[in-house]
Structure formats: C-alpha cells, structure tokens
Short mmCIF file of C-alpha atoms in Angstrom, two decimals:
data_model
loop_
_atom_site.label_atom_id
_atom_site.label_comp_id
_atom_site.label_asym_id
_atom_site.label_seq_id
_atom_site.Cartn_x
_atom_site.Cartn_y
_atom_site.Cartn_z
CA MET A 147 38.93 33.18 -26.51
CA PRO A 148 39.82 32.15 -22.96
CA GLU A 149 42.63 33.85 -21.11
CA PRO A 150 45.95 32.16 -21.89
CA ASP A 151 46.68 31.19 -18.28
CA LEU A 152 43.21 29.76 -17.64
CA ALA A 153 42.93 26.04 -18.47
CA ALA A 154 39.62 24.57 -19.66
CA PRO A 155 39.04 22.56 -16.43
CA ASP A 156 39.53 25.73 -14.39
CA LEU A 157 37.08 27.57 -16.62
CA ALA A 158 34.56 24.73 -16.21
CA ARG A 159 34.78 25.11 -12.43
CA LEU A 160 34.12 28.83 -12.76
CA VAL A 161 31.04 28.06 -14.83
CA GLU A 162 29.81 25.59 -12.21
CA ARG A 163 30.29 28.24 -9.56
CA ALA A 164 28.31 30.75 -11.63
CA LEU A 165 25.48 28.25 -12.10
CA ALA A 166 25.02 28.13 -8.32
CA ASP A 167 23.28 31.51 -8.67
CA VAL A 168 20.64 30.11 -11.05
CA LEU A 169 17.45 29.25 -9.17
CA ASP A 170 14.74 26.86 -10.26
CA PRO A 171 11.71 29.21 -10.59
CA GLU A 172 9.35 26.74 -8.89
CA ILE A 173 11.52 25.13 -6.22
CA ARG A 174 13.45 28.37 -5.55
CA LYS A 175 16.73 26.59 -4.97
CA PRO A 176 19.98 26.63 -6.99
CA VAL A 177 19.94 24.22 -9.92
CA THR A 178 23.33 22.94 -8.75
CA ASP A 179 21.86 21.95 -5.36
CA LEU A 180 19.03 20.16 -7.14
CA ASP A 181 21.41 18.03 -9.22
CA MET A 182 19.96 19.56 -12.37
CA ILE A 183 23.39 20.18 -13.88
CA GLY A 184 24.56 16.94 -15.47
CA GLY A 185 27.96 18.28 -16.37
CA VAL A 186 29.97 21.24 -17.66
CA GLU A 187 32.64 21.00 -20.35
CA VAL A 188 34.75 23.78 -21.83
CA ASP A 189 37.01 23.25 -24.84
CA VAL A 190 40.26 25.05 -25.59
CA THR A 191 38.43 27.77 -27.52
CA GLY A 192 36.27 28.67 -24.51
CA HIS A 193 33.11 27.03 -25.87
CA ALA A 194 31.11 25.86 -22.82
CA THR A 195 28.62 23.00 -23.01
CA VAL A 196 26.24 22.68 -20.05
CA GLN A 197 24.01 19.65 -19.55
CA VAL A 198 20.72 20.53 -17.85
CA LYS A 199 18.38 17.89 -16.47
CA LEU A 200 14.78 19.04 -16.04
CA THR A 201 12.60 17.40 -13.42
CA ILE A 202 9.83 16.30 -15.81
CA VAL A 203 8.93 16.23 -19.48
CA GLY A 204 7.18 19.47 -20.40
CA CYS A 205 8.53 21.32 -17.35
CA PRO A 206 6.83 24.77 -17.45
CA ALA A 207 10.03 26.40 -16.21
CA ALA A 208 12.18 24.85 -18.95
CA ASP A 209 12.62 28.02 -21.03
CA ALA A 210 13.40 30.16 -17.98
CA ILE A 211 15.96 27.66 -16.66
CA GLU A 212 17.69 27.31 -20.04
CA ARG A 213 17.79 31.09 -20.47
CA GLU A 214 19.24 31.70 -17.00
CA VAL A 215 21.82 28.93 -17.40
CA ARG A 216 22.90 30.36 -20.74
CA THR A 217 23.15 33.88 -19.36
CA ALA A 218 25.11 32.84 -16.26
CA THR A 219 27.54 30.76 -18.32
CA ALA A 220 28.11 33.45 -20.94
CA ALA A 221 28.93 35.97 -18.19
CA VAL A 222 31.96 33.96 -17.03
CA PRO A 223 35.16 35.66 -18.30
CA GLY A 224 36.85 33.44 -20.85
CA VAL A 225 33.68 31.76 -22.16
CA SER A 226 33.40 32.44 -25.89
CA ALA A 227 30.22 30.49 -26.70
CA VAL A 228 27.55 28.49 -24.88
CA THR A 229 25.63 25.35 -25.72
CA VAL A 230 22.90 24.13 -23.36
CA ASP A 231 21.90 20.49 -23.77
CA VAL A 232 18.52 19.87 -22.13
CA SER A 233 17.33 16.44 -21.03
CA VAL A 234 15.02 15.00 -18.36
CA MET A 235 15.88 13.29 -15.11
CA SER A 236 15.55 9.54 -14.90
CA PRO A 237 12.98 8.09 -12.46
CA ALA A 238 15.81 7.27 -10.04
CA GLU A 239 17.20 10.82 -10.23
CA ARG A 240 13.71 12.26 -9.70
CA ALA A 241 13.17 10.02 -6.67
CA ALA A 242 16.51 11.14 -5.24
CA LEU A 243 15.51 14.78 -5.76
CA THR A 244 12.18 14.45 -3.97
CA GLU A 245 13.91 12.63 -1.11
CA LYS A 246 16.45 15.44 -0.84
CA LEU A 247 13.74 18.12 -0.86
CA ARG A 248 11.78 16.40 1.86
CA GLY A 249 14.88 16.32 4.04
CA GLY A 250 14.07 12.91 5.46
CA ARG A 251 10.39 13.69 5.94
CA ALA A 252 8.18 10.79 4.89
CA ALA A 253 6.04 11.20 1.78
CA ARG A 254 2.70 12.91 2.54
CA ALA A 255 3.87 13.79 6.05
CA GLN A 256 2.84 17.20 7.37
CA GLN A 257 5.72 19.65 6.87
CA PHE A 258 4.58 22.30 9.36
CA GLY A 259 4.65 20.25 12.55
CA PRO A 260 5.08 21.51 16.12
CA ASP A 261 8.84 21.93 15.63
CA SER A 262 8.52 24.04 12.48
CA LEU A 263 10.02 27.53 12.66
CA THR A 264 7.54 28.83 10.07
CA ARG A 265 5.13 31.42 11.42
CA ILE A 266 1.65 30.39 10.39
CA TYR A 267 -1.21 32.87 10.16
CA ALA A 268 -4.77 31.75 9.52
CA VAL A 269 -6.75 34.66 8.06
CA THR A 270 -10.38 34.30 9.04
CA SER A 271 -13.64 36.20 9.05
CA GLY A 272 -17.11 35.63 10.34
CA LYS A 273 -18.85 36.31 7.04
CA GLY A 274 -18.04 36.45 3.35
CA GLY A 275 -17.56 39.58 1.29
CA VAL A 276 -15.32 41.41 3.75
CA GLY A 277 -12.23 41.27 1.50
CA LYS A 278 -10.42 38.57 3.47
CA SER A 279 -8.79 37.01 0.39
CA THR A 280 -7.73 40.41 -0.96
CA ILE A 281 -6.10 41.22 2.38
CA THR A 282 -4.39 37.81 2.46
CA ALA A 283 -2.96 38.11 -1.06
CA ASN A 284 -1.67 41.65 -0.58
CA LEU A 285 -0.30 40.88 2.87
CA ALA A 286 1.60 37.88 1.47
CA VAL A 287 3.17 39.99 -1.28
CA ALA A 288 4.05 42.77 1.17
CA LEU A 289 5.81 40.24 3.41
CA ALA A 290 7.70 38.78 0.43
CA GLU A 291 8.80 42.28 -0.56
CA ARG A 292 10.44 42.55 2.85
CA GLY A 293 12.67 39.61 1.96
CA LEU A 294 10.70 36.87 3.72
CA ARG A 295 9.99 33.47 2.18
CA VAL A 296 6.20 33.34 2.01
CA GLY A 297 3.59 30.75 1.08
CA VAL A 298 -0.19 30.92 0.79
CA VAL A 299 -2.69 28.08 1.12
CA ASP A 300 -6.04 29.05 -0.38
CA ALA A 301 -8.09 27.05 2.10
CA ASP A 302 -11.38 28.54 0.91
CA VAL A 303 -12.13 25.43 -1.15
CA HIS A 304 -15.66 26.46 -2.14
CA GLY A 305 -14.80 30.10 -2.85
CA PHE A 306 -11.18 29.96 -4.06
CA SER A 307 -9.94 33.30 -5.38
CA VAL A 308 -6.26 33.70 -4.46
CA PRO A 309 -4.88 32.53 -7.85
CA GLY A 310 -6.87 35.25 -9.61
CA LEU A 311 -5.87 37.91 -7.08
CA LEU A 312 -2.18 37.12 -7.70
CA GLY A 313 -2.41 36.80 -11.48
CA LEU A 314 -1.90 33.03 -11.55
CA THR A 315 -4.50 32.53 -14.29
CA ASP A 316 -4.63 32.22 -18.06
CA VAL A 317 -6.62 34.41 -20.45
CA ASP A 318 -9.81 32.48 -19.64
CA GLY A 319 -9.35 32.97 -15.91
CA VAL A 320 -8.37 29.34 -15.26
CA ALA A 321 -5.70 29.00 -12.57
CA VAL A 322 -2.29 27.75 -13.67
CA ARG A 323 -1.54 24.12 -12.87
CA PRO A 324 1.18 23.23 -10.38
CA THR A 325 4.03 21.01 -11.52
CA ARG A 326 4.09 17.45 -10.19
CA VAL A 327 7.36 15.64 -9.56
CA ASP A 328 6.26 12.10 -8.77
CA ASP A 329 4.01 12.52 -5.71
CA MET A 330 5.34 15.97 -4.85
CA ILE A 331 3.47 19.11 -5.93
CA LEU A 332 5.44 22.28 -6.69
CA PRO A 333 3.31 25.38 -6.03
CA PRO A 334 3.28 28.16 -8.64
CA VAL A 335 5.04 31.37 -7.63
CA ALA A 336 3.71 34.91 -8.07
CA TYR A 337 5.36 38.08 -6.75
CA GLY A 338 7.77 35.89 -4.77
CA VAL A 339 4.92 34.01 -3.04
CA LYS A 340 4.34 30.26 -3.37
CA VAL A 341 0.62 29.54 -3.80
CA ILE A 342 -1.59 26.46 -3.75
CA SER A 343 -5.34 26.41 -4.30
CA ILE A 344 -8.01 23.90 -5.26
CA GLY A 345 -8.66 26.31 -8.14
CA MET A 346 -5.45 24.96 -9.70
CA PHE A 347 -7.02 21.52 -10.05
CA VAL A 348 -10.38 22.38 -11.65
CA ASP A 349 -11.08 22.72 -15.38
CA SER A 350 -12.68 26.16 -15.53
CA ALA A 351 -12.82 29.42 -13.64
CA SER A 352 -16.53 28.89 -12.95
CA ALA A 353 -16.21 25.29 -11.71
CA ALA A 354 -17.97 24.62 -8.42
CA VAL A 355 -16.52 22.35 -5.74
CA ALA A 356 -19.33 20.60 -3.84
CA TRP A 357 -17.56 18.73 -1.06
CA ARG A 358 -18.49 17.94 2.50
CA GLY A 359 -16.39 17.82 5.66
CA PRO A 360 -14.16 14.74 5.14
CA MET A 361 -13.12 15.83 1.63
CA LEU A 362 -12.41 19.35 2.84
CA HIS A 363 -10.23 18.02 5.66
CA ARG A 364 -8.33 15.75 3.31
CA THR A 365 -7.72 18.60 0.87
CA ILE A 366 -6.14 20.79 3.55
CA GLN A 367 -4.15 17.82 4.80
CA GLN A 368 -2.86 17.14 1.28
CA PHE A 369 -1.90 20.77 0.74
CA LEU A 370 0.17 20.66 3.93
CA GLY A 371 1.76 17.30 3.11
CA ASP A 372 2.17 16.88 -0.64
CA VAL A 373 2.97 20.47 -1.63
CA PHE A 374 6.65 21.39 -1.42
CA PHE A 375 6.89 24.85 0.13
CA GLY A 376 10.48 24.54 1.27
CA ASP A 377 11.77 26.57 4.20
CA LEU A 378 9.19 29.29 4.67
CA ASP A 379 9.37 32.20 7.05
CA VAL A 380 5.61 32.78 6.87
CA LEU A 381 2.66 30.67 5.74
CA LEU A 382 -0.72 32.37 5.31
CA LEU A 383 -3.93 30.39 5.10
CA ASP A 384 -6.94 32.08 3.52
CA LEU A 385 -9.79 30.39 5.40
CA PRO A 386 -13.40 30.30 4.23
CA PRO A 387 -15.80 32.57 6.08
CA GLY A 388 -17.54 31.25 9.16
CA THR A 389 -16.73 28.60 11.70
CA GLY A 390 -17.17 25.40 9.70
CA ASP A 391 -15.17 22.32 8.78
CA VAL A 392 -12.06 23.98 7.35
CA ALA A 393 -11.54 26.25 10.37
CA ILE A 394 -11.79 23.22 12.66
CA SER A 395 -9.46 21.17 10.44
CA VAL A 396 -6.84 23.93 10.47
CA GLY A 397 -7.09 24.05 14.24
CA GLN A 398 -6.45 20.30 14.39
CA LEU A 399 -3.68 20.16 11.77
CA LEU A 400 -1.94 23.42 12.75
CA PRO A 401 -2.63 24.07 16.43
CA GLN A 402 0.37 26.43 16.53
CA ALA A 403 -1.19 28.69 13.89
CA GLU A 404 -2.01 32.25 14.90
CA VAL A 405 -5.14 34.02 13.72
CA LEU A 406 -5.79 37.30 11.95
CA VAL A 407 -9.47 38.28 12.06
CA VAL A 408 -10.78 40.39 9.17
CA THR A 409 -13.98 42.37 9.53
CA THR A 410 -15.72 45.40 8.08
CA PRO A 411 -16.87 48.40 10.13
CA GLN A 412 -20.59 47.62 10.40
CA PRO A 413 -21.93 45.93 13.56
CA ALA A 414 -23.42 42.97 11.65
CA ALA A 415 -19.96 41.97 10.40
CA ALA A 416 -18.35 42.63 13.77
CA ASP A 417 -20.74 40.28 15.54
CA VAL A 418 -19.92 37.28 13.36
CA ALA A 419 -16.19 38.13 13.13
CA GLU A 420 -16.04 37.74 16.91
CA ARG A 421 -17.39 34.20 16.57
CA SER A 422 -14.60 33.18 14.19
CA GLY A 423 -12.06 34.35 16.75
CA ILE A 424 -13.79 32.42 19.52
CA VAL A 425 -13.70 29.19 17.48
CA ALA A 426 -9.98 29.72 16.82
CA ARG A 427 -9.39 29.98 20.54
CA GLN A 428 -11.40 26.83 21.17
CA THR A 429 -8.94 24.93 18.92
CA GLY A 430 -5.98 26.33 20.86
CA GLN A 431 -4.93 29.07 18.46
CA ARG A 432 -3.87 32.55 19.48
CA ILE A 433 -5.41 35.68 17.95
CA VAL A 434 -2.72 38.08 16.72
CA GLY A 435 -5.04 40.94 15.89
CA VAL A 436 -7.96 42.35 13.93
CA ILE A 437 -7.84 44.00 10.51
CA GLU A 438 -10.76 46.26 9.61
CA ASN A 439 -11.34 46.42 5.86
CA MET A 440 -13.49 48.85 3.84
CA ALA A 441 -13.09 51.41 6.61
CA GLY A 442 -14.08 54.46 4.58
CA LEU A 443 -13.87 56.09 1.16
CA ALA A 444 -11.81 59.27 0.85
CA GLN A 445 -13.60 62.14 -0.91
CA PRO A 446 -12.07 64.85 -3.12
CA ASP A 447 -12.64 67.45 -0.38
CA GLY A 448 -10.64 65.39 2.14
CA SER A 449 -13.62 64.03 4.04
CA VAL A 450 -14.28 60.30 4.42
CA LEU A 451 -17.55 58.64 3.41
CA GLU A 452 -18.18 55.78 5.81
CA LEU A 453 -20.30 53.56 3.57
CA PHE A 454 -20.23 50.67 6.03
CA GLY A 455 -20.29 52.61 9.26
CA SER A 456 -17.36 52.83 11.65
CA GLY A 457 -15.87 51.25 14.73
CA GLY A 458 -16.49 47.59 13.92
CA GLY A 459 -12.83 46.61 13.95
CA ALA A 460 -12.14 48.27 17.28
CA GLU A 461 -15.27 46.65 18.73
CA VAL A 462 -14.17 43.15 17.59
CA ALA A 463 -10.74 43.74 19.12
CA ARG A 464 -12.34 44.91 22.38
CA ARG A 465 -14.63 41.88 22.62
CA LEU A 466 -11.86 39.41 21.82
CA SER A 467 -9.65 41.06 24.44
CA ALA A 468 -12.24 40.69 27.20
CA GLY A 469 -11.08 38.28 29.88
CA GLN A 470 -7.72 37.63 28.17
CA ASP A 471 -4.25 38.17 29.59
CA ASP A 472 -3.08 39.74 26.32
CA ALA A 473 -5.16 42.38 24.57
CA VAL A 474 -6.07 41.76 20.92
CA PRO A 475 -5.00 44.83 18.94
CA LEU A 476 -6.64 46.46 15.96
CA LEU A 477 -3.74 46.12 13.51
CA ALA A 478 -5.11 48.36 10.76
CA SER A 479 -8.15 50.04 9.27
CA VAL A 480 -7.86 49.53 5.51
CA PRO A 481 -9.89 52.16 3.64
CA LEU A 482 -12.07 51.48 0.63
CA SER A 483 -9.91 51.83 -2.45
CA VAL A 484 -10.76 51.63 -6.13
CA PRO A 485 -7.14 50.68 -7.01
CA LEU A 486 -7.29 47.87 -4.43
CA ARG A 487 -10.41 46.46 -6.10
CA ALA A 488 -9.03 46.97 -9.59
CA GLY A 489 -5.75 45.32 -8.67
CA GLY A 490 -7.61 42.27 -7.43
CA ASP A 491 -9.54 41.99 -10.69
CA ALA A 492 -6.33 42.36 -12.71
CA GLY A 493 -4.23 40.01 -10.58
CA ALA A 494 -1.89 42.86 -9.68
CA PRO A 495 -1.59 43.44 -5.90
CA ILE A 496 -1.88 47.08 -4.94
CA VAL A 497 1.08 46.85 -2.54
CA VAL A 498 3.22 46.49 -5.70
CA THR A 499 1.34 48.53 -8.30
CA ASP A 500 0.37 51.51 -6.12
CA PRO A 501 2.28 51.35 -2.82
CA GLN A 502 1.34 54.93 -1.91
CA ASP A 503 -2.40 54.22 -2.00
CA ARG A 504 -3.89 54.52 1.48
CA ALA A 505 -5.06 50.91 1.46
CA ALA A 506 -1.61 49.70 0.38
CA VAL A 507 0.05 51.76 3.12
CA ALA A 508 -2.23 50.20 5.75
CA ILE A 509 -1.57 46.65 4.54
CA ARG A 510 2.17 47.23 4.30
CA ALA A 511 2.13 48.51 7.89
CA VAL A 512 0.56 45.23 9.03
CA ALA A 513 3.23 43.31 7.12
CA ALA A 514 5.96 45.40 8.74
CA GLY A 515 4.61 44.53 12.18
CA LEU A 516 4.26 40.80 11.44
CA ALA A 517 7.74 40.63 9.89
CA VAL A 518 9.49 41.62 13.10
CA ARG A 519 7.43 39.59 15.56
CA PRO A 520 9.80 37.37 17.59
CA ARG A 521 9.49 33.61 17.28
CA ASP A 522 8.65 31.60 20.37
CA LEU A 523 11.96 29.68 20.39
CA PRO A 524 12.43 29.02 24.16
CA ARG A 525 9.63 26.43 24.10
CA ARG A 526 10.35 25.12 20.60
CA LYS A 527 12.34 21.98 19.92
CA LEU A 528 14.93 22.76 17.25
CA PRO A 529 15.52 20.17 14.52
CA LEU A 530 19.15 19.55 15.51
CA SER A 531 20.99 16.39 16.43
CA PRO A 532 24.44 16.03 18.06
CA ARG A 533 27.20 14.52 15.98
#
C-alpha cells in the first residue's frame, strides 16, 4: 500500500523519474528521452500501470525493456504492484524518434564530419593474418571498460570477423541482425561496444561477399550515414589488409581519422605494414602508432620463443618516423597468447575474461594511452549556436 501522505499523482511522477534510469539496450538512451513511455498511472492501492511503446514490431530488446521497466517501477516506495502494457509506436511517432536521434542531421548524412568530437581510429595492416581484427575488438572493449562510448565499424567487407570476435553470433555462427527503425539502423551492442558489419546482413557464416570498388565505397558510406551510433567518444574501423579501395574510401570519407598500424615481428610483415601507413598519410591521415602482435610465446622456464622473429614493430615505427616532425611510437608488443586466440574463437575478449594475461595487459595499456589523448579542439568548430 502507498504511504498515506503520498497521493497517486505524486507516486506516478516518482515512477516516471525512476524510468529515466532505464536505457534502451540498442540506442543506449533513457526510454523516457525516447518517448517510449506512453503514460504512467497509479491507483489508490499503489498499483502502477506503465505504457511502453516499442520502436518496431518484434523488437529484439522487448523482453529486456519490459523487465527493466517493471523492476524500476517496483522499486519505487509505495508501489504495490506493476502492470506493463506493451505496444508499438505509430509511423508518425517512429519518424519523430528518428528525427530526434539524428539531431537535425539529414537522413543518410555522414555523422562523423569534420566538426565531430569523436576520435576515429582506423586500424590497418599491410597483410592479412596479423591479428588486426582481434586487436581491434579487444581494444574497443578495453576502451569501453574505461567508461568511454565506443563503436566499431567492421570495414573488412570481404573478411568480416568482428561479430564473431565479440560474440554477436547465433549457434550456427551467423551474426545477429541489427534492428531497423525506418531507414535508421541500430547497431548491436556487445561488451558496451556498438558494432556494425556486413556480416550482419548475410545469410550464413560462410557467405562470401564478392564486391568491387564502388560497392565497397557505398557500404562504408552507408555504415557511416545510416547506422545510429549516437554520441561516441571513440570509433574504431577495422580495415581490410593492404592498401586497396576501402583504405582509400576511409581516407576520403574520414580524413580526420587517425591510424593504428598492426604488424607482426617478421621483416616480411613489417615491409608491407609500412606501405599501409604511407597510403594513410597520402590521404591526409595521421599515424598514431604501431602495435606489434604475436611478439613471442612465453615458455614454462620463463624464456620467450620468438616464432615470428623480433623487432618488426620497432622497425615499422622507425621507418614511418623518418622525415616526420612527430615520431611514430611503438605502442605495444602483444605476445602470442593461447587465451587470446581461444577468446576470439569463443567471442569472449581476453581483456574481459583474462585481464592478467600478458596479451590483455599489453592491449589494455594501449587503451589507457588512447583514452587520455587530448582532442584537437583549438582548430575544431564546435556545434554551438548563439541564442
């Protein structure tokens, strides 16, 4: 029963206030801000009825939203029972929601323009098989664990793997589908990271995407325009290996992006990793640093077995620093790690499952450094207007 001095309208307002702490799992904003609460009524016995409006029929987050709304309402002192009535937004309400989320940005317009305060890192490598996607996925999760709002674009259209690395797959290995609200795509979230990949639009885990340059460019353009990432602190792009169409498209679409070069220790990988950095510079991007992966395998006696040689990361950093005003640092040497490999296969990032592993420690150190890098605000136009 409600407290004697607390009227039903007052109790309803308390419930509404409590619902402001319920986040939509996909949009990551309060359901009250998204106009998903159609109304709150509380009768004299303290029975609260909450009307919830989902964005679409079959919303994959429906159960989670209903559960969180029920829990938040029941926790309000004076509420004796809870009923949650679930319905779906009308087309007009959905259109108003997408307009609100875009914040005045035109449909399909690029959301990470020159004035964006989001730090954008393109993770590149000269060749495949160096663990670039594994580094990207774990780095994203490590940044999110530090409280940052993080998104990942799996730009490796032909070799997409990020959904699997982050556990965004079903039992058959097929990536989960993003939710569509009219022409807006809501990226799935894993470990606090919003993710989009072409793998989320194919029918099987083994499906091959055989596209040429124009289609690749349009895909990246659509990911940056139609996918609602919201206000991100960091956006990571997992680029395909080499210096082809996607790398050039990213340079054109996101000239303010900064580059992380991933290599392995052997000279053959170092040579081609340098080329990917050179192409990034040719498109106007700045190289933040080099990450050396598979740097060595620790042995039971404490020694390190250097399966792929040594020194490649430092050599790439040295070459990319030559003739530049700012030296390119070697950010980390990530050792070979069985848990790192196993975590990728299981969709469980090692920075979460085994943070004390040497590979996890190295990746988390890179995240710590990136998280505190200052933003270049003096030359950035802020999205403010005088009243």
